[in-house]
XYZ file of C-alpha atoms in Angstrom:
609
model
C 0.000 0.000 0.000
C 1.520 3.387 -1.005
C 2.755 5.521 1.856
C 2.438 9.259 2.317
C 5.901 10.762 2.726
C 6.153 13.728 5.058
C 9.449 15.458 5.764
C 9.751 17.087 9.160
C 10.399 20.826 8.894
C 13.253 22.485 10.757
C 14.509 25.974 11.462
C 18.119 26.377 10.287
C 18.857 29.043 12.885
C 17.583 26.869 15.729
C 19.682 23.996 14.435
C 22.805 26.167 14.527
C 21.958 27.419 18.035
C 21.345 23.921 19.381
C 24.491 22.584 17.728
C 26.534 25.278 19.452
C 24.804 25.338 22.845
C 24.657 21.565 23.294
C 27.949 20.835 21.494
C 26.373 18.118 19.364
C 26.912 17.274 15.676
C 24.860 19.188 13.118
C 22.963 16.121 11.947
C 21.779 15.410 15.489
C 20.827 19.035 16.011
C 18.710 18.949 12.845
C 16.928 15.742 13.887
C 16.255 17.026 17.420
C 14.914 20.344 16.144
C 12.722 18.633 13.567
C 11.314 16.467 16.387
C 10.541 19.504 18.502
C 13.420 19.295 20.975
C 15.172 22.673 20.934
C 16.248 23.251 24.546
C 19.928 22.362 25.094
C 19.325 21.081 28.645
C 16.560 18.738 27.493
C 18.672 17.437 24.612
C 21.697 16.845 26.838
C 19.510 15.072 29.385
C 18.122 12.914 26.605
C 21.590 12.079 25.299
C 22.974 11.295 28.757
C 20.228 9.597 30.818
C 21.281 8.780 34.375
C 20.012 5.947 36.557
C 19.851 8.384 39.461
C 17.042 10.241 37.678
C 14.597 7.355 38.227
C 11.793 8.504 40.510
C 11.613 7.171 44.046
C 9.330 4.109 44.129
C 7.275 5.612 46.942
C 5.922 8.119 44.413
C 4.344 5.362 42.306
C 0.659 5.020 43.323
C 0.226 2.125 45.736
C 3.845 1.002 45.510
C 4.696 1.651 49.151
C 1.614 -0.074 50.561
C 2.100 -3.066 48.244
C 5.735 -3.420 49.342
C 4.687 -3.168 53.000
C 2.145 -5.987 52.546
C 4.806 -8.156 50.886
C 7.315 -7.516 53.665
C 4.697 -8.367 56.304
C 4.015 -11.671 54.527
C 7.746 -12.439 54.352
C 8.220 -11.803 58.059
C 5.100 -13.787 58.954
C 6.376 -16.659 56.783
C 3.185 -16.793 54.720
C 3.419 -18.489 51.332
C 3.543 -15.920 48.499
C 2.849 -16.789 44.874
C 3.822 -14.328 42.164
C 1.133 -14.604 39.491
C 2.491 -13.293 36.180
C 1.485 -12.788 32.587
C 2.751 -15.041 29.791
C 4.476 -12.395 27.659
C 8.009 -11.027 28.067
C 6.835 -8.124 30.211
C 5.057 -10.538 32.538
C 7.925 -13.046 32.590
C 10.566 -10.457 33.443
C 8.361 -8.799 36.064
C 7.579 -12.180 37.621
C 11.289 -12.996 37.780
C 12.028 -9.640 39.427
C 9.513 -9.994 42.257
C 10.161 -13.694 42.800
C 13.889 -13.039 43.168
C 13.348 -10.007 45.415
C 11.142 -11.950 47.827
C 13.462 -14.967 47.846
C 16.466 -12.734 48.527
C 14.696 -11.379 51.609
C 13.982 -14.880 52.892
C 10.373 -15.186 51.767
C 8.511 -18.403 51.059
C 7.775 -17.701 47.408
C 6.755 -19.453 44.224
C 5.461 -18.276 40.895
C 2.605 -19.134 38.575
C 2.025 -18.181 34.944
C -1.283 -19.250 33.386
C -1.311 -21.356 30.250
C -2.252 -18.999 27.455
C -4.055 -21.715 25.506
C -6.114 -23.238 28.341
C -6.552 -20.384 30.811
C -6.193 -17.183 28.839
C -4.929 -13.859 30.126
C -4.882 -12.781 33.737
C -6.307 -14.132 36.962
C -8.729 -17.036 36.810
C -10.750 -18.586 39.604
C -9.630 -22.175 39.021
C -5.979 -21.190 39.311
C -6.646 -19.189 42.479
C -8.473 -22.153 44.002
C -5.595 -24.508 43.181
C -3.042 -22.077 44.614
C -5.036 -21.750 47.830
C -5.292 -25.533 48.123
C -1.512 -25.772 47.670
C -0.923 -23.482 50.637
C -0.672 -20.004 49.118
C -1.683 -17.187 51.451
C -0.724 -14.194 49.299
C -1.122 -13.827 45.532
C 0.962 -11.041 44.006
C 0.098 -10.251 40.393
C 2.485 -8.948 37.753
C 1.329 -7.315 34.521
C -2.278 -8.364 35.163
C -5.121 -8.057 37.652
C -6.311 -4.474 37.273
C -9.489 -5.607 35.463
C -10.052 -8.760 37.546
C -12.903 -7.584 39.784
C -14.733 -10.923 39.928
C -11.494 -12.839 40.448
C -10.492 -10.480 43.261
C -13.710 -11.361 45.097
C -13.012 -15.045 44.496
C -9.529 -14.630 45.998
C -11.026 -12.934 49.042
C -13.546 -15.765 49.513
C -10.682 -18.271 49.285
C -8.846 -16.484 52.096
C -6.111 -15.172 49.821
C -4.576 -11.744 50.260
C -4.459 -10.275 46.749
C -1.805 -7.721 45.830
C -1.955 -6.275 42.306
C 0.878 -4.760 40.279
C -0.147 -3.858 36.747
C 0.085 -1.189 34.063
C -2.858 -1.994 31.775
C -5.736 0.463 31.410
C -7.962 0.314 34.523
C -11.712 0.037 34.148
C -14.164 2.312 35.941
C -14.081 0.089 39.043
C -10.921 -1.131 40.735
C -10.793 -4.713 42.022
C -11.055 -5.350 45.769
C -7.433 -6.038 46.639
C -5.319 -5.526 49.736
C -3.086 -3.188 47.720
C -2.689 -2.056 44.114
C 0.463 -0.600 42.530
C -0.340 1.041 39.211
C 1.152 4.123 37.500
C -2.184 5.365 36.136
C -4.042 5.522 39.442
C -4.992 8.919 40.819
C -4.629 9.767 44.505
C -6.902 12.063 46.466
C -6.800 12.351 50.247
C -4.998 9.037 50.594
C -7.434 7.111 48.399
C -6.721 5.764 44.918
C -9.066 6.053 41.965
C -9.161 4.720 38.435
C -8.844 7.586 35.944
C -12.172 6.303 34.555
C -13.959 6.138 37.913
C -17.412 7.802 38.095
C -16.584 8.576 41.728
C -13.899 11.088 40.798
C -14.857 14.557 42.004
C -15.825 17.034 39.299
C -13.172 19.376 40.648
C -9.867 17.650 39.968
C -7.975 20.003 42.257
C -5.923 17.993 44.718
C -5.640 14.899 42.548
C -2.087 13.525 42.494
C -0.881 11.878 39.281
C 2.313 9.959 38.671
C 4.435 12.130 36.325
C 5.094 9.343 33.821
C 2.323 6.705 33.723
C 3.691 4.841 30.649
C 5.650 2.233 32.600
C 5.803 -1.441 31.678
C 4.525 -4.146 33.989
C 8.116 -5.208 34.646
C 9.064 -1.659 35.631
C 6.167 -1.506 38.086
C 7.520 -4.780 39.511
C 10.996 -3.218 39.704
C 9.621 -0.227 41.599
C 7.843 -2.516 44.084
C 11.024 -4.584 44.517
C 13.000 -1.365 45.082
C 10.504 -0.138 47.698
C 10.590 -3.582 49.316
C 14.357 -3.360 49.648
C 14.110 0.073 51.224
C 11.563 -1.122 53.767
C 13.616 -4.218 54.576
C 16.758 -2.149 55.194
C 14.874 0.560 57.067
C 16.341 3.340 54.955
C 16.476 4.724 51.416
C 19.735 2.916 50.711
C 19.398 -0.836 50.264
C 21.980 -3.434 51.227
C 24.910 -4.068 48.807
C 23.598 -7.555 47.939
C 20.130 -6.209 47.260
C 21.596 -3.360 45.220
C 23.344 -5.882 42.966
C 20.015 -7.647 42.516
C 18.275 -4.372 41.612
C 20.916 -3.662 38.972
C 20.133 -7.049 37.446
C 16.429 -6.256 37.711
C 16.946 -3.058 35.724
C 18.074 -5.189 32.788
C 14.995 -7.404 33.069
C 12.735 -4.348 33.291
C 14.461 -2.957 30.192
C 13.604 -6.147 28.323
C 9.967 -5.942 29.417
C 9.792 -2.275 28.447
C 11.091 -2.851 24.919
C 9.074 -6.032 24.374
C 5.846 -4.317 25.450
C 6.562 -1.397 23.060
C 6.464 1.239 25.793
C 7.624 4.770 24.841
C 11.405 5.039 25.188
C 11.419 8.430 26.843
C 11.601 9.634 30.447
C 12.153 6.767 32.930
C 11.823 4.112 30.238
C 14.745 5.588 28.302
C 16.873 5.604 31.457
C 16.069 1.958 32.192
C 16.631 0.698 28.673
C 19.831 2.679 28.126
C 21.342 1.476 31.400
C 19.971 -2.025 30.892
C 21.584 -2.367 27.480
C 24.909 -0.787 28.343
C 25.409 -2.160 31.859
C 22.818 -4.455 33.443
C 22.476 -6.962 30.610
C 26.259 -6.983 30.162
C 27.572 -7.122 33.737
C 24.628 -8.341 35.818
C 22.504 -10.486 33.483
C 21.057 -13.808 34.670
C 22.872 -16.755 33.115
C 19.737 -17.576 31.138
C 20.016 -14.304 29.220
C 23.535 -15.242 28.162
C 22.360 -18.635 26.940
C 19.436 -17.028 25.099
C 21.835 -14.647 23.356
C 23.846 -17.614 22.079
C 20.803 -18.783 20.113
C 20.696 -15.469 18.206
C 23.879 -16.116 16.257
C 27.243 -14.458 16.808
C 26.442 -11.341 14.783
C 23.230 -10.451 16.636
C 24.736 -11.165 20.046
C 27.839 -8.995 19.526
C 26.127 -5.814 20.661
C 22.799 -5.667 22.419
C 20.363 -3.019 21.236
C 16.675 -2.328 21.653
C 16.196 -3.879 18.200
C 18.010 -7.044 19.345
C 15.592 -7.327 22.250
C 12.502 -6.387 20.268
C 13.090 -8.484 17.162
C 15.171 -11.430 18.365
C 15.205 -11.998 22.131
C 11.588 -11.088 22.889
C 10.089 -13.249 20.100
C 11.943 -16.274 21.472
C 10.654 -15.748 25.012
C 7.202 -14.873 23.738
C 7.155 -18.094 21.729
C 7.173 -20.022 25.014
C 4.141 -18.075 26.208
C 2.335 -18.228 22.884
C 2.715 -21.993 22.758
C 1.600 -22.511 26.350
C 4.966 -22.860 28.088
C 5.587 -19.462 29.689
C 6.732 -21.117 32.931
C 9.905 -22.076 31.058
C 10.543 -18.428 30.194
C 10.474 -17.460 33.865
C 12.637 -20.433 34.803
C 15.209 -19.350 32.212
C 15.406 -15.941 33.878
C 15.833 -17.211 37.441
C 17.794 -20.479 37.211
C 21.316 -20.665 38.606
C 22.056 -23.910 36.741
C 24.045 -23.203 33.582
C 23.187 -26.551 31.991
C 19.488 -26.068 32.672
C 19.663 -22.526 31.261
C 21.294 -23.826 28.071
C 18.694 -26.585 27.745
C 15.777 -24.153 28.144
C 17.284 -21.561 25.780
C 17.755 -24.144 23.035
C 14.256 -25.507 23.554
C 12.713 -22.018 23.443
C 14.642 -21.297 20.258
C 12.995 -24.380 18.745
C 9.580 -23.173 19.909
C 10.239 -19.896 18.132
C 10.936 -21.705 14.877
C 7.630 -23.555 15.260
C 5.883 -20.263 15.972
C 7.265 -18.753 12.780
C 5.882 -21.631 10.688
C 2.446 -21.283 12.303
C 2.525 -17.550 11.751
C 3.222 -17.846 8.022
C 0.311 -20.231 7.492
C -2.148 -18.075 9.453
C -1.017 -14.928 7.676
C -1.713 -16.516 4.300
C -5.213 -17.634 5.324
C -6.037 -14.278 6.960
C -4.970 -12.414 3.811
C -7.335 -14.618 1.817
C -10.200 -13.760 4.216
C -9.565 -10.048 3.801
C -9.693 -10.339 0.034
C -12.944 -12.344 0.176
C -14.837 -10.458 2.905
C -13.769 -6.821 2.650
C -13.624 -3.947 0.202
C -10.542 -1.755 -0.134
C -12.199 1.192 1.632
C -13.525 -0.765 4.642
C -12.266 0.835 7.872
C -11.266 -2.293 9.835
C -10.991 -6.060 9.641
C -12.421 -8.662 12.026
C -11.241 -12.152 11.012
C -12.033 -15.524 12.576
C -11.167 -19.200 12.170
C -11.163 -22.366 14.253
C -7.899 -23.393 12.577
C -5.821 -20.545 13.984
C -3.505 -20.977 16.959
C -4.568 -18.474 19.613
C -0.978 -17.885 20.685
C 0.094 -16.553 17.292
C -2.829 -14.428 16.097
C -1.559 -11.270 17.813
C 1.623 -11.286 15.745
C -0.327 -11.843 12.536
C -2.799 -9.095 13.449
C 0.148 -6.717 13.814
C 1.569 -7.656 10.418
C -1.824 -7.243 8.744
C -2.434 -3.879 10.428
C 0.919 -2.706 9.102
C 0.368 -4.075 5.597
C -3.211 -2.857 5.101
C -3.083 0.065 7.509
C -6.337 -0.883 9.174
C -7.144 -1.944 12.748
C -7.266 -5.747 12.774
C -8.992 -8.122 15.181
C -8.208 -11.823 14.765
C -10.261 -14.468 16.582
C -9.218 -18.047 17.228
C -12.479 -19.957 17.601
C -12.892 -23.080 19.715
C -12.868 -26.129 17.438
C -15.735 -27.725 19.381
C -17.694 -24.481 19.575
C -18.095 -24.909 23.327
C -15.995 -21.983 24.550
C -15.753 -18.342 23.492
C -13.174 -17.544 20.864
C -9.918 -15.867 21.882
C -9.169 -12.636 20.037
C -6.198 -10.352 19.652
C -6.148 -6.931 18.032
C -3.664 -4.374 16.774
C -4.293 -0.731 15.945
C -2.924 1.863 13.546
C -1.417 5.194 14.651
C -4.051 7.618 15.878
C -6.751 5.013 16.539
C -7.492 3.944 20.121
C -8.278 0.242 19.963
C -9.179 -0.049 23.648
C -11.779 2.727 23.391
C -13.231 1.123 20.267
C -13.700 -2.186 22.101
C -15.170 -0.360 25.065
C -17.836 1.106 22.774
C -18.958 -2.363 21.630
C -18.185 -4.283 24.800
C -21.726 -5.655 25.078
C -20.819 -8.169 22.364
C -17.727 -9.427 24.211
C -17.170 -11.848 27.059
C -14.077 -9.917 28.148
C -11.467 -7.518 26.838
C -8.448 -5.545 27.999
C -5.203 -4.014 26.874
C -3.925 -0.698 25.520
C -4.727 1.831 22.826
C -2.572 -0.081 20.353
C -2.997 -3.738 21.371
C -5.876 -5.648 22.960
C -7.016 -9.126 23.890
C -10.633 -10.256 24.015
C -13.068 -13.130 24.307
C -16.159 -13.427 22.132
C -18.800 -16.125 21.606
C -19.108 -17.466 18.063
C -22.728 -16.326 17.810
C -21.736 -12.767 18.714
C -18.976 -12.406 16.109
C -21.198 -10.953 13.319
C -22.684 -8.319 15.651
C -19.265 -7.542 17.088
C -17.773 -7.219 13.590
C -20.463 -4.732 12.581
C -20.145 -2.689 15.791
C -16.356 -2.635 15.692
C -16.228 -1.588 12.040
C -18.742 1.159 12.828
C -16.535 2.422 15.664
C -13.522 2.324 13.352
C -15.376 4.241 10.637
C -16.179 6.969 13.155
C -12.627 7.147 14.521
C -10.495 6.893 11.391
C -9.980 9.842 9.063
C -9.162 9.495 5.382
C -5.524 10.393 6.026
C -5.269 7.613 8.618
C -6.267 5.013 6.011
C -2.871 5.200 4.344
C 0.411 4.808 6.176
C 2.439 7.925 6.791
C 6.198 7.834 6.543
C 7.576 10.580 8.744
C 11.025 11.483 7.427
C 13.479 13.238 9.716
C 15.816 14.686 7.094
C 16.876 14.518 3.460
C 20.541 13.895 2.660
C 22.591 12.959 -0.421
C 24.637 9.751 -0.358
C 27.763 11.846 0.080
C 26.650 12.798 3.594
C 26.135 9.197 4.714
C 29.558 8.484 6.174
C 30.443 6.078 8.962
C 30.910 9.110 11.205
C 27.372 10.303 10.434
C 25.932 6.899 11.272
C 27.859 6.847 14.537
C 26.410 10.236 15.440
C 22.879 9.040 14.782
C 23.484 5.981 16.981
C 24.046 8.331 19.907
C 20.260 8.823 19.993
C 19.728 5.139 20.865
C 17.957 3.235 22.329
C 15.380 3.455 19.580
C 11.772 2.397 19.834
C 8.331 3.779 20.526
C 8.350 7.602 20.928
C 12.019 7.640 19.877
C 12.094 5.856 16.517
C 15.309 5.306 14.653
C 15.634 8.351 12.352
C 14.261 7.934 8.850
C 16.268 9.646 6.122
C 15.555 10.024 2.433
C 17.616 10.563 -0.692
C 16.150 11.566 -4.049
C 17.299 10.989 -7.605
C 19.349 7.808 -7.200
C 19.802 5.090 -9.818
C 20.144 1.342 -9.628
C 23.628 -0.106 -9.689
C 23.012 -3.551 -11.115
C 19.891 -5.683 -10.913
C 17.769 -5.815 -7.747
C 17.622 -9.352 -6.321
C 15.907 -11.409 -3.683
C 17.926 -12.805 -0.805
C 17.587 -15.076 2.208
C 17.073 -18.810 2.480
C 13.485 -18.502 1.261
C 14.062 -15.506 -1.069
C 11.638 -13.321 0.905
C 13.913 -10.286 1.168
C 15.084 -7.496 -1.165
C 18.667 -6.547 -2.010
C 19.956 -3.877 -4.426
C 22.762 -1.386 -4.985
C 22.019 2.301 -5.605
C 24.308 5.002 -6.969
C 24.381 8.787 -6.663
C 27.217 11.100 -7.696
C 29.720 8.258 -7.904
C 28.823 6.763 -4.517
C 27.210 3.320 -4.378
C 25.425 1.988 -1.301
C 23.804 -1.366 -0.697
C 20.149 -1.417 0.410
C 18.208 -4.296 1.919
C 14.548 -4.647 2.868
C 12.990 -7.539 4.752
C 9.893 -9.373 3.605
C 9.600 -7.281 0.442
C 10.695 -9.646 -2.330
C 7.884 -8.276 -4.530
C 9.836 -5.014 -4.826
C 12.326 -6.723 -7.148
C 9.899 -7.034 -10.061
C 8.142 -3.766 -9.221
C 11.397 -1.831 -9.357
C 12.601 -3.538 -12.515
C 9.556 -2.117 -14.320
C 11.105 1.361 -13.985
C 14.523 0.472 -15.380
C 17.498 2.016 -13.615
C 15.512 4.912 -12.173
C 15.863 7.551 -10.953
C 14.292 6.647 -7.604
C 13.629 8.287 -4.252
C 14.538 6.161 -1.232
C 13.412 6.311 2.413
C 15.536 4.307 4.836
C 17.371 3.768 8.082
C 21.131 4.096 7.754
C 23.254 1.575 9.663
C 26.737 0.081 9.743
C 26.900 -3.494 8.481
C 29.837 -5.296 10.063
C 30.946 -8.484 8.357
C 34.267 -10.318 8.594
C 36.052 -7.271 9.957
C 34.614 -4.881 7.348
C 32.304 -2.045 8.368
C 30.203 -0.532 5.594
C 27.396 2.007 5.522
C 24.190 0.245 4.491
C 20.573 1.302 3.949
C 17.640 -0.531 5.475
C 15.065 0.421 2.874
C 11.603 1.339 4.178
C 9.986 2.632 0.980
C 10.823 3.787 -2.535
C 9.154 5.479 -5.479
C 10.091 6.700 -8.948
C 11.533 10.216 -8.667
C 8.893 12.832 -9.332
C 6.083 10.293 -8.993
C 4.748 11.782 -5.770
C 6.613 14.794 -4.428
C 7.523 14.897 -0.776
C 5.449 17.115 1.447
C 7.017 19.182 4.173
C 4.906 19.158 7.324
C 3.219 22.385 8.212
């Protein structure tokens, strides 16, 4: 689907001022100015995030009271079970709190529901089994904020329920002994959901956490930090506990990247420190074994992309295929042989996941072509042949390819249970709000603006499809129906030196809210024939030339571009890309990761107003 190119505007004078005042390279100054960052102090703080700038955990709503309840349970020798989610954010957060409690002498275990049999979050059967096995306290990670019925069940079972979560709260908070959540609002010592009808009309006096976009693992880290402070009786924790917290920072960084949280503010601090220090010097042995499965090239230097595109999918594969407990075990085991065994097994699960994903993607594409018109605002797809653990990934790929919100539903083969759904949004469209508007057709739902999970009965799917598409039609403008490529700057090939690339890398870690800069170059020609590459020939590879300089460009999953580009001869073409250094056998060359292309003059770039 053609993309709309928009080049960010910039003020040349502001670029010069920022370059001088912050003592940064001109290319960085231009990118920062075009992204709206013009204050030298803010830019320098962004470029040099410090771990000491993390906010005290006591400021996180409910964090102190949750930590106090945990410490009481430890000292009273009550059995604590950390109840986590089955994705990377949940696994890492579960590992953090399990290790923190064990380090302080607590009687602690962990439980992660089977995604295929139990679904997301707390469930009454699991709570009953935990109570029968001797649990007295259930501490959730990355789930629980929407579990009102399950909270009552826990209370009736005699369990003390403590919730740590970051998902969007509903209007009513569950009845729990304590809740730690960055979105909660505090007024006169009481916490409210931001959607609570009980909130006073006058918001004066409400206390909000300054940065509510924390991952579930980071909320767990904050609770573990507060727990250490309480245990030591002062702000400074013991040296042994400090070493643990430094390791936990790396795990929280993994959860933050994997859950696609914005890499600004505290998240940027965590991920930067996690990548450069925690995951290098303090990583659990299981992380080292997992890195070995990536191949030597990928494991040479950890980056947010390494976590997001290689490490996280492997861990998530365990959860998607119903074996998330292994992911947590990998993160907490002290046995090197066991860590190696789990890492290799999880790598095999990931390969199986990829095969499932390709088959589902093909069938889902066929459904779209058969059921929908090109101008339909959203897609709701369903099949009893789809693996529920993989549909979220496919929904994301389809949303990116068609630029429409996509809901995919894995129906029960026997038709006895509600189908399990997963959805992905497009920029500017709030998927959670859309589901909220048609929630009467659903058994359950939860998630974020960009990603959701749901349950729906087979008989309700047609009504849900109609209601959801109606909500999408109301919330999606014409511009939102085609993908927008936001370009940071335009440069000729002559400017793309190794030094330039190194300067751009100083803006890392890249991810949500801090994407890797997109550059463009116009009027280039092909240098030789474009070709496919990769074991299955799914990828694109070509050389491009401008003013005597030739650069290699690759693009993943875009083999169709080979024939499309050949139709235009040697060009000229306009290219939009990320610029990187490709290191191979001791050679380091500037390379383009191609994001889009078009014949020069075919559709002129637009500068944003």
